[in-house]
Amino acid sequence: ADIISTVEFNYTGDLLATGDKGGRVVIFQREQETKSRPLSRGEYNVYSTFQSHEPEFDYLKSLEIEEKINKIRWLPQQNAAHFLLSTNDKTIKLWKISERDKRAEGYNLKDEDGRLREPFRVTELRVPTLKPMDLMVEASPRRTFANAHTYHINSISVNSDYATYLSADDLRINLWHLEVTNRSFNIVDIKPANMEELTEVITAAEFHPHHCNVFVYSSSKGTIRLCDMRSSALCDQHSKFFEEPEDPSSRSFFSEIISSISDVKFSHSGRYMMTRDYLSVKVWDLNMENRPVETYQVHEYLRSKLCSLYENDCIFDKFECCWNGSDSTIMTGSYNNFFRTFERDTHRDITLEASRESSKPRAVLKPRKVCASGKRKKDEISVDSLDFNKKILHTAWHPVENIIAVAATNNLYLFQEKVN
Amino acid sequence: MFVRGLKRKCFDGEEDIEGTLAGIKAIPSYNLQRQSLLDMSLVKLQLCHMLVEPNLCRSVLIANTVRQIQEEMTQDGTWQMINTQSTGQASLDRLVSTDILCRSARDQAEGKHVPAYGTFNKEFESDQAQDSSETMSTASSVPAPRNLQSNVWEMENPQENKGNFQKSLDQIFETLENKSPNSVEDLFSEVDNSYYDLDTMLTGMMSNTKMGHCDSLETFSSPTNTASNSNCKSDLNDLDHIVEILVES
């Protein structure tokens, strides 16, 4: 099994897609509740597996293009088939996943095994009939959107018009139409004329969930720009600029690095957006640009370890964050296979672990605690014992229910709220 | 769990040091820490070039950190301080690091100038001229590896430390690449990847075009790479060693 690089529920939550470092996509489907297996409700089983991207070699630059799936985004379902966009560093693909549970039998010109029949053997005409067969799930690539990104794609986002989507790399954002593969429109370009002057890159981008003309993009300097596509064709001028003033007392050489935003997500309501930087998660009100309305510390105990984390490159880890369906709770990952959820109204937060030892099926997860300093209590873990190779970068929350998907390196964990 | 040795010299808890700044004794250790952070950052930037395609975000963040340290160092004039101090430990560390690097640098002592990089060459040479006390290593005339260096290091009075450091940097760089002398162009085309416009790679790796289109393409293609692959393992061992030395200094 390969390292999971992205996790995404579809709009109904019945399907869960994961992409991995090897370019594969695995889709899980939620089991329907049946009388014979009442406990199976909520279980996700493998629905489809396919190879989305293959490794490529760019001959002009003599560089390999990784097949790792950076992001998957579902399209809303419009017919019996399901569609999703998956992207690696350079190319986005639209995949159609469809079910086939019937096949035609009784052809005149060919046998059941497909071989052509000898013409003289055809003595009578018959009409082929549809017969049921074992369910087969097929994934087929419908569109390939290529050659539009010089730099590495970090985000894709489907627009609320369900006809267009954006793709963002380190320096540019392009707008695509789902039906058109040979052309995309560049809507943001922050590449300086002289690359030596480059000090800031785009780290994430997303369309507003309701306003199809609005999108945001975050930067490595901890800023978020909201753009309105109605104002001009090239959205280099932002409509809103979100930045929290720096606290001068906590300034260090690592201040900029830890302020770099690794993920930005609109709330389902569209009123708020959430950003994840290295140590915290911030909730912003779109109407207030000068500071976030809420800040949650994810692992503040790492602040005194920044130098070591810089040395082993962990400081560059890009954590994602997500909202629950009602926007009341937010979730993000940490190290040691820990992930954290924060309830916005009650300010309660909890740290949980995604590991085999602590997750027996149907067992309730035990809250974990990290001891920052001083005497370590029983059941607490000290900061120095944390395993920094076990990082939870990708998490997803079911759009309606309290079911969460947590990717821990090459394992996928699904947790559900305990219903009594 | 954390990489060996660094914790001692780390910035962890630097705010305490900054806050108190009690006497001269506190300052040198802060400077040493800052210096080691600078060294580490530059090595990281170097290492970027060995990867498939450098992560631009990471490179930019590290480069900004380097720039920040540089600015601070020039602002509080600590160049002078490090210069005049020459405490036993500091200079010894420098000696050790450059000595190790010297050995490998001598193995592939480069004498030639790369004409296309005339501008960088000039700046480097002017630093050299002002660098009277620098006698340690065989100064390779290979100029500062990238534009970043020339931007970041735009100082009126380059100090010994800077020259010293640039030399270490060049040597790291040579060791990393470990290419045959006639592939110096290749060396620089590798370097320029992350910072030069990737678009212009298509037009022959920036200044390489001046050297002749075909030549650059040839050196860039597989024959040179396969030759260097066989040296990779020893390079990586050298690299670990170097990083260890740098980090501990």
XYZ file of C-alpha atoms in Angstrom:
669
model
C 0.000 0.000 0.000
C 1.300 3.418 -0.866
C 1.344 6.655 1.070
C -2.048 8.333 0.894
C -1.766 11.846 -0.438
C -5.365 13.037 -0.546
C -8.756 12.120 0.922
C -12.141 13.466 -0.173
C -15.784 12.627 0.437
C -18.242 13.220 -2.377
C -21.240 15.551 -1.999
C -23.494 12.940 -0.410
C -20.804 11.261 1.616
C -21.590 7.877 0.174
C -18.302 7.748 -1.650
C -14.844 8.413 -0.271
C -11.905 8.792 -2.632
C -8.239 8.485 -1.724
C -5.255 9.201 -3.919
C -1.791 7.901 -3.233
C 1.817 8.496 -4.039
C 1.770 5.793 -6.688
C -0.855 7.599 -8.760
C -3.673 5.277 -7.774
C -7.164 6.284 -6.770
C -9.171 4.042 -4.465
C -12.856 4.778 -3.968
C -14.790 3.468 -1.004
C -18.548 3.194 -0.869
C -20.703 3.259 2.177
C -22.678 0.132 2.806
C -26.384 0.497 2.846
C -28.184 -0.549 5.937
C -29.823 -3.907 5.497
C -31.928 -5.977 7.805
C -29.554 -8.914 7.653
C -26.505 -6.844 8.572
C -27.702 -3.992 10.741
C -24.248 -3.236 12.065
C -22.768 -2.773 8.649
C -24.341 0.644 8.232
C -21.580 3.113 8.059
C -18.935 0.747 6.864
C -17.005 1.781 3.829
C -15.782 -0.871 1.439
C -13.687 -0.670 -1.667
C -15.802 0.303 -4.617
C -13.285 0.985 -7.346
C -9.539 1.150 -7.818
C -7.767 2.608 -10.804
C -4.478 4.050 -11.880
C -5.068 7.731 -12.437
C -1.621 9.054 -13.236
C 1.588 7.448 -14.391
C 5.095 8.743 -13.789
C 6.318 10.878 -16.624
C 9.600 12.255 -17.744
C 9.974 15.783 -18.989
C 12.673 15.435 -21.600
C 13.216 19.116 -22.090
C 14.023 19.744 -18.462
C 15.386 16.290 -17.680
C 13.093 16.056 -14.717
C 10.720 13.409 -13.520
C 7.086 14.284 -13.059
C 5.748 12.446 -10.056
C 2.559 10.454 -10.393
C 1.550 11.288 -6.846
C -2.058 12.453 -6.655
C -2.035 15.855 -5.034
C -5.758 16.474 -4.896
C -9.065 14.845 -5.739
C -12.266 16.812 -6.063
C -15.671 15.301 -6.783
C -18.186 16.800 -9.141
C -21.807 16.899 -8.010
C -23.682 13.925 -9.328
C -25.895 14.639 -12.291
C -26.674 11.151 -13.550
C -26.025 7.566 -12.628
C -22.286 7.947 -13.069
C -19.868 9.667 -10.707
C -17.237 12.123 -11.830
C -14.109 13.288 -10.100
C -11.071 15.395 -10.903
C -7.690 14.098 -9.873
C -4.409 15.891 -10.325
C -0.694 15.314 -9.981
C 1.939 18.057 -10.239
C 1.202 18.888 -13.840
C -1.925 17.273 -15.260
C -5.564 17.182 -14.187
C -7.831 14.361 -15.282
C -11.579 13.961 -15.222
C -12.621 10.411 -14.426
C -16.004 8.831 -14.880
C -16.910 6.036 -12.533
C -19.909 4.048 -13.646
C -21.588 0.836 -12.701
C -22.457 -1.943 -14.998
C -24.769 -4.645 -13.754
C -26.315 -5.880 -16.956
C -24.934 -7.257 -20.134
C -26.417 -8.072 -23.467
C -26.666 -11.685 -24.495
C -27.783 -13.358 -27.662
C -25.941 -11.472 -30.341
C -26.333 -12.694 -33.888
C -22.872 -12.041 -35.201
C -20.742 -13.046 -32.277
C -20.583 -15.790 -29.704
C -20.953 -15.322 -25.993
C -17.200 -15.183 -25.651
C -16.944 -12.500 -28.294
C -15.656 -14.488 -31.212
C -17.244 -13.812 -34.547
C -19.634 -16.460 -35.653
C -19.270 -18.091 -38.999
C -21.873 -16.550 -41.300
C -23.242 -19.914 -42.411
C -23.913 -20.813 -38.813
C -26.354 -17.977 -38.428
C -29.599 -19.754 -39.154
C -32.026 -17.489 -37.386
C -32.307 -13.919 -36.193
C -32.707 -13.125 -32.557
C -32.914 -9.965 -30.479
C -30.213 -9.592 -27.828
C -31.562 -9.448 -24.325
C -30.189 -7.799 -21.193
C -29.240 -10.165 -18.475
C -28.065 -9.269 -14.974
C -24.426 -9.746 -14.175
C -22.122 -9.209 -11.206
C -21.707 -5.558 -10.487
C -18.735 -4.113 -12.247
C -17.441 -0.636 -11.533
C -15.580 0.946 -14.369
C -13.421 4.018 -14.254
C -12.628 5.720 -17.506
C -10.719 8.926 -18.160
C -12.982 11.395 -19.892
C -10.795 14.499 -20.102
C -7.158 15.272 -19.671
C -6.227 18.865 -18.868
C -2.530 19.115 -19.536
C 0.287 21.503 -20.348
C -1.068 24.464 -18.473
C 1.203 24.492 -15.448
C 4.903 25.180 -15.343
C 5.025 24.788 -11.584
C 3.568 22.182 -9.256
C -0.201 22.086 -8.941
C -1.218 22.347 -5.289
C -4.998 22.848 -5.548
C -8.028 22.227 -7.689
C -11.469 23.534 -6.886
C -14.782 22.941 -8.636
C -16.898 26.040 -9.073
C -20.465 26.279 -7.836
C -21.602 26.640 -11.432
C -20.542 23.007 -11.883
C -19.141 23.927 -15.268
C -15.764 25.413 -14.461
C -12.953 24.718 -12.050
C -9.641 26.293 -11.079
C -6.187 24.769 -10.758
C -3.438 26.515 -8.849
C 0.307 26.007 -8.896
C 3.050 27.857 -7.027
C 2.775 30.988 -9.122
C -0.350 30.835 -11.261
C -4.018 29.992 -11.135
C -5.876 28.811 -14.217
C -9.585 28.630 -14.908
C -10.896 25.698 -16.919
C -14.163 24.652 -18.418
C -14.875 21.005 -17.776
C -15.691 20.406 -21.415
C -12.656 22.140 -22.875
C -9.218 20.616 -22.545
C -7.183 22.558 -25.040
C -7.558 25.930 -23.410
C -7.515 27.433 -19.959
C -7.567 31.014 -18.774
C -4.921 32.360 -16.496
C -6.610 34.343 -13.753
C -3.781 34.899 -11.292
C -0.104 35.260 -12.046
C 2.290 36.259 -9.310
C 5.437 35.336 -11.104
C 7.862 38.269 -10.967
C 9.582 39.396 -14.135
C 12.854 38.558 -12.489
C 12.743 35.236 -10.679
C 15.400 36.420 -8.292
C 12.800 38.710 -6.792
C 10.520 35.833 -5.927
C 9.679 35.849 -2.248
C 6.128 34.557 -2.113
C 4.282 31.608 -3.662
C 0.681 30.464 -3.862
C 0.006 27.609 -1.474
C -3.717 26.876 -1.870
C -6.803 28.133 -3.686
C -10.531 27.503 -3.510
C -13.745 28.727 -5.085
C -16.466 30.164 -2.892
C -19.159 27.525 -2.297
C -22.006 29.764 -3.494
C -20.643 32.740 -5.401
C -19.238 31.450 -8.649
C -17.252 34.623 -9.251
C -15.351 34.549 -5.977
C -12.267 32.559 -5.046
C -9.451 32.842 -2.531
C -5.809 31.922 -2.591
C -3.325 31.707 0.239
C 0.381 32.414 0.194
C 3.601 31.334 1.818
C 3.670 34.629 3.718
C 0.501 33.849 5.611
C -1.833 36.070 3.607
C -5.107 35.282 1.876
C -6.403 37.160 -1.121
C -10.019 37.071 -2.159
C -10.629 37.785 -5.815
C -13.724 38.604 -7.793
C -13.600 37.455 -11.396
C -16.104 40.102 -12.407
C -13.684 42.905 -11.725
C -11.142 41.971 -14.362
C -9.961 39.102 -16.480
C -6.668 38.857 -14.647
C -7.232 38.846 -10.923
C -3.829 40.053 -9.853
C -5.553 42.817 -7.923
C -7.338 41.319 -4.993
C -10.700 42.438 -3.735
C -9.893 41.575 -0.153
C -6.613 40.991 1.587
C -6.569 38.981 4.797
C -3.550 39.177 7.040
C -3.085 39.062 10.752
C -0.544 41.572 12.017
C 2.522 39.859 13.351
C 3.099 39.692 17.050
C 6.489 41.378 17.436
C 7.206 39.611 20.701
C 7.186 36.182 19.116
C 9.232 37.039 16.092
C 12.002 34.627 15.193
C 13.811 33.497 12.093
C 11.098 30.915 11.642
C 8.188 33.320 11.865
C 7.648 33.484 8.162
C 7.959 29.766 7.604
C 5.425 28.900 10.266
C 3.055 31.560 9.011
C 2.968 29.970 5.568
C -0.569 28.745 4.974
C -0.791 25.108 3.952
C -4.558 24.890 3.384
C -7.560 27.168 2.996
C -11.178 25.980 3.153
C -14.435 27.878 2.969
C -17.096 26.965 5.480
C -20.175 25.275 4.039
C -22.131 28.413 4.763
C -19.726 30.502 2.740
C -19.490 33.104 5.460
C -16.177 31.961 6.923
C -12.945 30.478 5.753
C -10.354 28.505 7.644
C -6.594 28.578 7.151
C -3.974 26.183 8.470
C -0.461 27.323 9.160
C 2.212 25.272 10.857
C 1.135 25.694 14.456
C -2.459 26.858 14.317
C -5.805 26.915 12.557
C -7.536 30.248 12.048
C -11.124 30.993 11.197
C -11.707 34.187 9.273
C -14.915 36.104 8.743
C -14.962 37.142 5.087
C -16.134 40.554 6.196
C -13.113 41.202 8.363
C -9.703 41.358 6.792
C -7.452 42.564 9.535
C -7.500 39.521 11.764
C -9.105 36.099 12.154
C -12.141 35.739 14.380
C -10.905 32.511 15.939
C -7.483 30.965 16.403
C -6.849 27.438 17.591
C -3.427 26.192 18.613
C -2.854 22.751 17.180
C 0.483 21.852 18.738
C 1.882 24.912 20.456
C 4.425 22.711 22.243
C 6.345 22.575 18.974
C 7.107 26.296 19.071
C 10.215 25.731 21.126
C 11.378 22.994 18.751
C 11.211 24.951 15.549
C 14.921 24.822 14.900
C 15.016 21.043 15.031
C 11.894 20.850 12.942
C 13.538 23.144 10.434
C 16.548 20.905 10.297
C 14.613 17.721 9.662
C 12.320 19.547 7.240
C 9.186 18.837 9.240
C 8.558 22.555 9.425
C 7.618 22.399 5.753
C 4.921 19.767 6.248
C 1.631 20.857 4.747
C -1.279 19.996 6.980
C -4.825 20.194 5.705
C -7.921 21.134 7.659
C -11.644 20.566 7.242
C -15.070 21.627 8.503
C -17.847 19.358 9.614
C -21.169 19.548 7.809
C -22.688 22.175 10.075
C -19.480 24.239 10.380
C -19.586 23.800 14.131
C -16.388 21.782 14.381
C -13.062 21.875 12.607
C -10.427 19.192 12.332
C -6.766 19.031 11.458
C -3.850 16.642 11.811
C -0.628 16.657 13.774
C 2.330 14.346 14.455
C 2.501 10.956 16.114
C -0.655 10.055 14.197
C -2.561 12.551 16.311
C -5.396 14.597 14.926
C -7.385 17.296 16.648
C -10.942 18.546 16.498
C -12.089 21.899 17.820
C -15.660 22.764 18.652
C -16.127 26.382 17.794
C -18.950 27.317 20.108
C -17.906 25.473 23.221
C -14.166 25.829 22.601
C -13.721 22.220 23.474
C -10.942 20.449 21.727
C -9.808 16.900 21.682
C -6.714 15.063 20.527
C -7.142 11.586 19.133
C -4.786 9.037 17.697
C -5.144 7.082 14.482
C -3.195 3.912 14.994
C -3.838 0.213 15.030
C -3.112 -0.121 18.709
C -5.562 2.503 19.788
C -8.273 1.796 17.249
C -9.958 -1.491 17.689
C -13.116 -1.707 15.604
C -16.090 -0.195 17.385
C -13.960 0.847 20.331
C -14.259 4.398 21.554
C -11.127 6.426 20.986
C -9.334 7.606 24.037
C -8.354 11.264 24.157
C -4.608 11.837 24.087
C -2.534 14.521 25.671
C 0.915 15.798 24.986
C 2.958 16.942 27.910
C 4.833 20.047 26.860
C 7.076 20.431 29.844
C 7.462 19.494 33.419
C 6.402 16.284 34.950
C 4.738 13.908 32.619
C 1.492 12.551 33.914
C 0.360 9.018 33.336
C -1.003 8.458 29.829
C 0.584 11.652 28.603
C 3.220 11.672 25.930
C 6.214 13.952 26.130
C 7.099 16.083 23.151
C 10.413 14.326 22.681
C 8.723 10.949 22.285
C 6.532 12.099 19.454
C 7.136 10.325 16.192
C 7.542 13.002 13.566
C 7.442 10.489 10.760
C 3.864 9.669 11.604
C 2.112 12.740 10.367
C -1.551 13.182 9.603
C -1.670 15.635 6.756
C -4.965 14.635 5.141
C -8.333 14.405 6.812
C -11.904 14.646 5.571
C -15.284 15.040 7.241
C -18.496 13.550 5.905
C -20.659 16.375 4.496
C -23.626 15.525 6.667
C -22.863 13.020 9.387
C -20.141 12.799 11.966
C -17.931 10.395 10.120
C -14.312 11.305 9.569
C -11.629 9.878 7.347
C -8.052 10.168 8.550
C -5.053 9.222 6.420
C -2.084 8.080 8.481
C 0.774 7.555 6.043
C -0.392 4.474 4.127
C -3.391 3.607 6.258
C -6.867 5.040 6.085
C -8.909 5.256 9.257
C -12.617 5.911 9.404
C -14.144 7.042 12.649
C -17.767 7.551 13.444
C -19.518 9.330 16.235
C -20.773 6.821 18.693
C -24.520 6.573 18.527
C -26.104 5.094 21.581
C 14.329 11.535 16.986
C 15.771 14.910 16.221
C 18.919 15.025 14.204
C 22.024 14.619 16.269
C 23.797 17.444 17.839
C 21.820 20.412 16.778
C 19.833 20.873 19.919
C 22.790 22.258 21.719
C 23.291 25.018 19.256
C 19.708 25.446 18.459
C 17.637 28.550 18.492
C 15.183 26.767 20.698
C 14.681 29.185 23.498
C 16.316 31.938 21.519
C 13.729 34.357 22.743
C 15.217 34.055 26.182
C 18.605 34.944 24.886
C 17.275 37.825 22.873
C 15.316 39.086 25.815
C 18.108 39.146 28.286
C 21.164 39.862 26.140
C 23.090 39.875 29.342
C 26.581 40.913 28.558
C 28.940 39.971 25.811
C 28.902 36.313 26.722
C 25.322 35.802 25.589
C 25.865 37.450 22.230
C 28.526 35.168 20.746
C 26.438 32.077 21.319
C 23.492 33.732 19.630
C 25.728 34.614 16.730
C 27.054 31.097 16.509
C 23.538 29.764 16.506
C 22.538 32.217 13.871
C 25.565 31.290 11.833
C 24.772 27.609 12.082
C 21.214 28.344 11.015
C 22.578 30.222 8.045
C 24.891 27.338 7.181
C 22.081 24.858 7.501
C 19.817 26.950 5.293
C 22.380 27.218 2.561
C 23.017 23.510 2.636
C 19.291 22.944 2.357
C 19.167 25.152 -0.677
C 21.983 23.154 -2.168
C 20.268 19.880 -1.461
C 17.194 21.091 -3.268
C 18.990 20.723 -6.509
C 19.565 17.056 -6.062
C 15.872 16.279 -5.984
C 13.643 15.479 -8.872
C 12.307 18.990 -9.136
C 12.825 21.357 -6.264
C 9.829 22.262 -4.185
C 9.521 25.940 -4.991
C 7.668 26.864 -1.819
C 10.309 25.297 0.367
C 13.124 26.925 -1.599
C 11.512 30.328 -1.353
C 10.954 30.008 2.378
C 14.537 28.913 3.006
C 15.860 31.682 0.794
C 13.795 34.234 2.682
C 15.218 32.927 5.928
C 18.735 33.295 4.594
C 17.962 36.823 3.490
C 16.541 37.627 6.883
C 19.607 36.376 8.711
C 21.783 38.280 6.320
C 19.895 41.501 6.912
C 20.059 41.102 10.631
C 23.730 40.359 10.521
C 24.475 43.477 8.545
C 22.142 45.579 10.651
C 23.704 44.921 13.987
C 27.145 44.882 12.490
C 27.937 41.482 13.873
C 30.125 40.909 10.914
C 32.625 43.048 12.722
C 32.167 41.179 15.956
C 32.786 37.773 14.514
C 35.735 39.183 12.691
C 37.509 40.680 15.655
C 36.655 37.986 18.137
C 38.222 34.965 16.506
C 37.656 32.947 19.602
C 39.383 29.628 19.611
C 36.294 27.641 19.165
C 34.788 29.645 16.370
C 37.838 29.704 14.183
C 38.665 26.124 14.965
C 35.260 25.065 13.779
C 35.747 27.009 10.637
C 39.132 25.442 10.132
C 37.754 21.985 10.602
C 34.885 22.482 8.232
C 36.882 24.000 5.471
C 39.664 21.482 5.916
C 37.334 18.598 5.277
C 35.897 20.423 2.363
C 39.302 21.341 1.093
C 40.283 17.746 0.614
C 37.502 17.035 -1.797
C 37.838 20.407 -3.413
C 41.501 19.785 -4.100
C 40.623 16.561 -5.815
C 38.809 18.474 -8.409
C 40.533 21.780 -8.293
C 38.998 24.012 -10.828
C 40.977 26.666 -12.495
C 38.687 27.921 -15.130
C 36.345 30.776 -15.239
C 32.946 30.380 -16.666
C 32.643 33.227 -19.087
C 28.880 33.382 -19.114
C 28.768 34.175 -15.461
C 30.914 37.230 -15.807
C 28.788 39.417 -13.590
C 28.786 37.027 -10.676
C 32.449 36.423 -11.203
C 33.183 40.095 -10.797
C 31.374 40.332 -7.529
C 33.078 37.289 -6.193
C 36.459 38.522 -7.240
C 35.907 41.867 -5.594
C 35.082 40.038 -2.399
C 38.209 38.036 -2.824
C 40.285 41.151 -3.182
C 39.023 42.549 0.075
C 39.470 39.244 1.732
C 43.037 39.589 2.755
C 43.195 37.072 5.522
C 41.661 34.252 3.585
C 44.366 31.737 2.847
C 42.874 28.461 3.896
C 41.449 26.708 0.928
C 42.288 26.488 -2.697
C 40.011 29.174 -3.902
C 38.022 27.798 -6.721
C 37.234 30.457 -9.202
C 33.795 29.024 -9.503
C 31.668 31.996 -8.586
C 28.825 32.193 -6.155
C 26.372 29.518 -7.216
C 23.373 31.576 -7.883
C 21.797 34.933 -8.260
C 20.356 34.616 -4.808
C 23.834 34.873 -3.446
C 24.619 38.001 -5.416
C 21.383 39.618 -4.296
C 21.457 38.604 -0.725
C 25.070 39.380 -0.301
C 24.967 42.835 -1.728
C 27.059 44.496 0.860
C 29.469 47.344 0.577
C 32.025 45.789 2.852
C 32.047 42.049 2.520
C 33.743 40.621 5.520
C 36.039 37.713 6.060
C 33.252 35.622 7.359
C 31.284 36.027 4.237
C 34.188 35.198 1.986
C 35.054 32.252 4.127
C 31.552 31.071 4.056
C 31.128 31.478 0.352
C 34.181 29.355 -0.119
C 32.748 26.630 2.064
C 29.613 26.898 0.058
C 31.395 26.501 -3.229
C 33.186 23.505 -1.919
C 30.021 21.896 -0.678
C 28.620 22.550 -4.035
C 31.463 20.955 -5.891
C 31.406 17.950 -3.663
C 27.707 17.560 -4.147
C 27.852 17.708 -7.844
C 31.134 15.884 -8.238
C 31.110 16.280 -11.906
C 34.086 16.104 -14.199
C 35.834 19.389 -14.843
C 34.460 19.820 -18.309
C 30.888 19.804 -17.136
C 31.002 23.039 -15.230
C 28.201 24.270 -17.440
C 26.206 21.334 -16.286
C 26.979 22.284 -12.712
C 25.447 25.667 -13.139
C 22.489 24.548 -15.124
C 21.632 22.242 -12.238
C 22.039 25.095 -9.799
C 19.867 27.466 -11.674
C 16.905 25.185 -11.798
C 15.056 26.320 -8.797
C 15.646 29.958 -9.126
C 15.771 30.687 -12.767
C 12.690 30.804 -14.795
C 11.739 27.256 -15.606
C 10.274 28.574 -18.803
C 13.631 29.708 -20.007
C 15.042 26.256 -19.399
C 13.625 25.486 -22.775
C 15.795 28.117 -24.332
C 18.946 26.452 -23.142
C 19.377 26.934 -19.437
C 19.859 30.667 -19.306
C 23.513 31.552 -19.805
C 24.305 28.210 -21.269
C 23.016 29.476 -24.544
C 26.030 31.691 -24.704
C 28.192 28.654 -24.627
C 26.543 27.057 -27.571
C 23.193 25.466 -27.732
C 24.342 21.993 -28.670
C 27.048 21.852 -26.056
C 24.688 22.697 -23.270
C 22.091 20.202 -24.362
C 24.720 17.536 -24.660
C 26.203 18.051 -21.256
C 22.723 18.159 -19.809
C 21.639 14.843 -21.228
C 22.236 11.341 -19.969
C 25.907 10.627 -20.674
C 27.053 13.029 -17.999
C 24.339 11.930 -15.654
C 25.223 8.261 -15.869
C 28.819 9.119 -15.177
C 27.864 11.017 -12.092
C 25.438 8.373 -10.907
C 28.262 6.028 -10.131
C 29.735 8.685 -7.897
C 26.474 9.414 -6.201
C 26.871 7.053 -3.330
C 30.237 8.354 -2.282
C 28.897 11.846 -2.747
C 26.053 11.185 -0.425
C 28.415 9.856 2.188
C 30.574 12.913 1.790
C 27.498 15.027 1.989
C 26.348 13.501 5.242
C 29.761 14.081 6.628
C 29.799 17.664 5.480
C 26.372 18.393 6.796
C 27.373 16.917 10.083
C 30.430 19.101 10.281
C 28.555 22.215 9.306
C 25.773 21.558 11.704
C 28.069 20.980 14.603
C 30.209 24.008 13.913
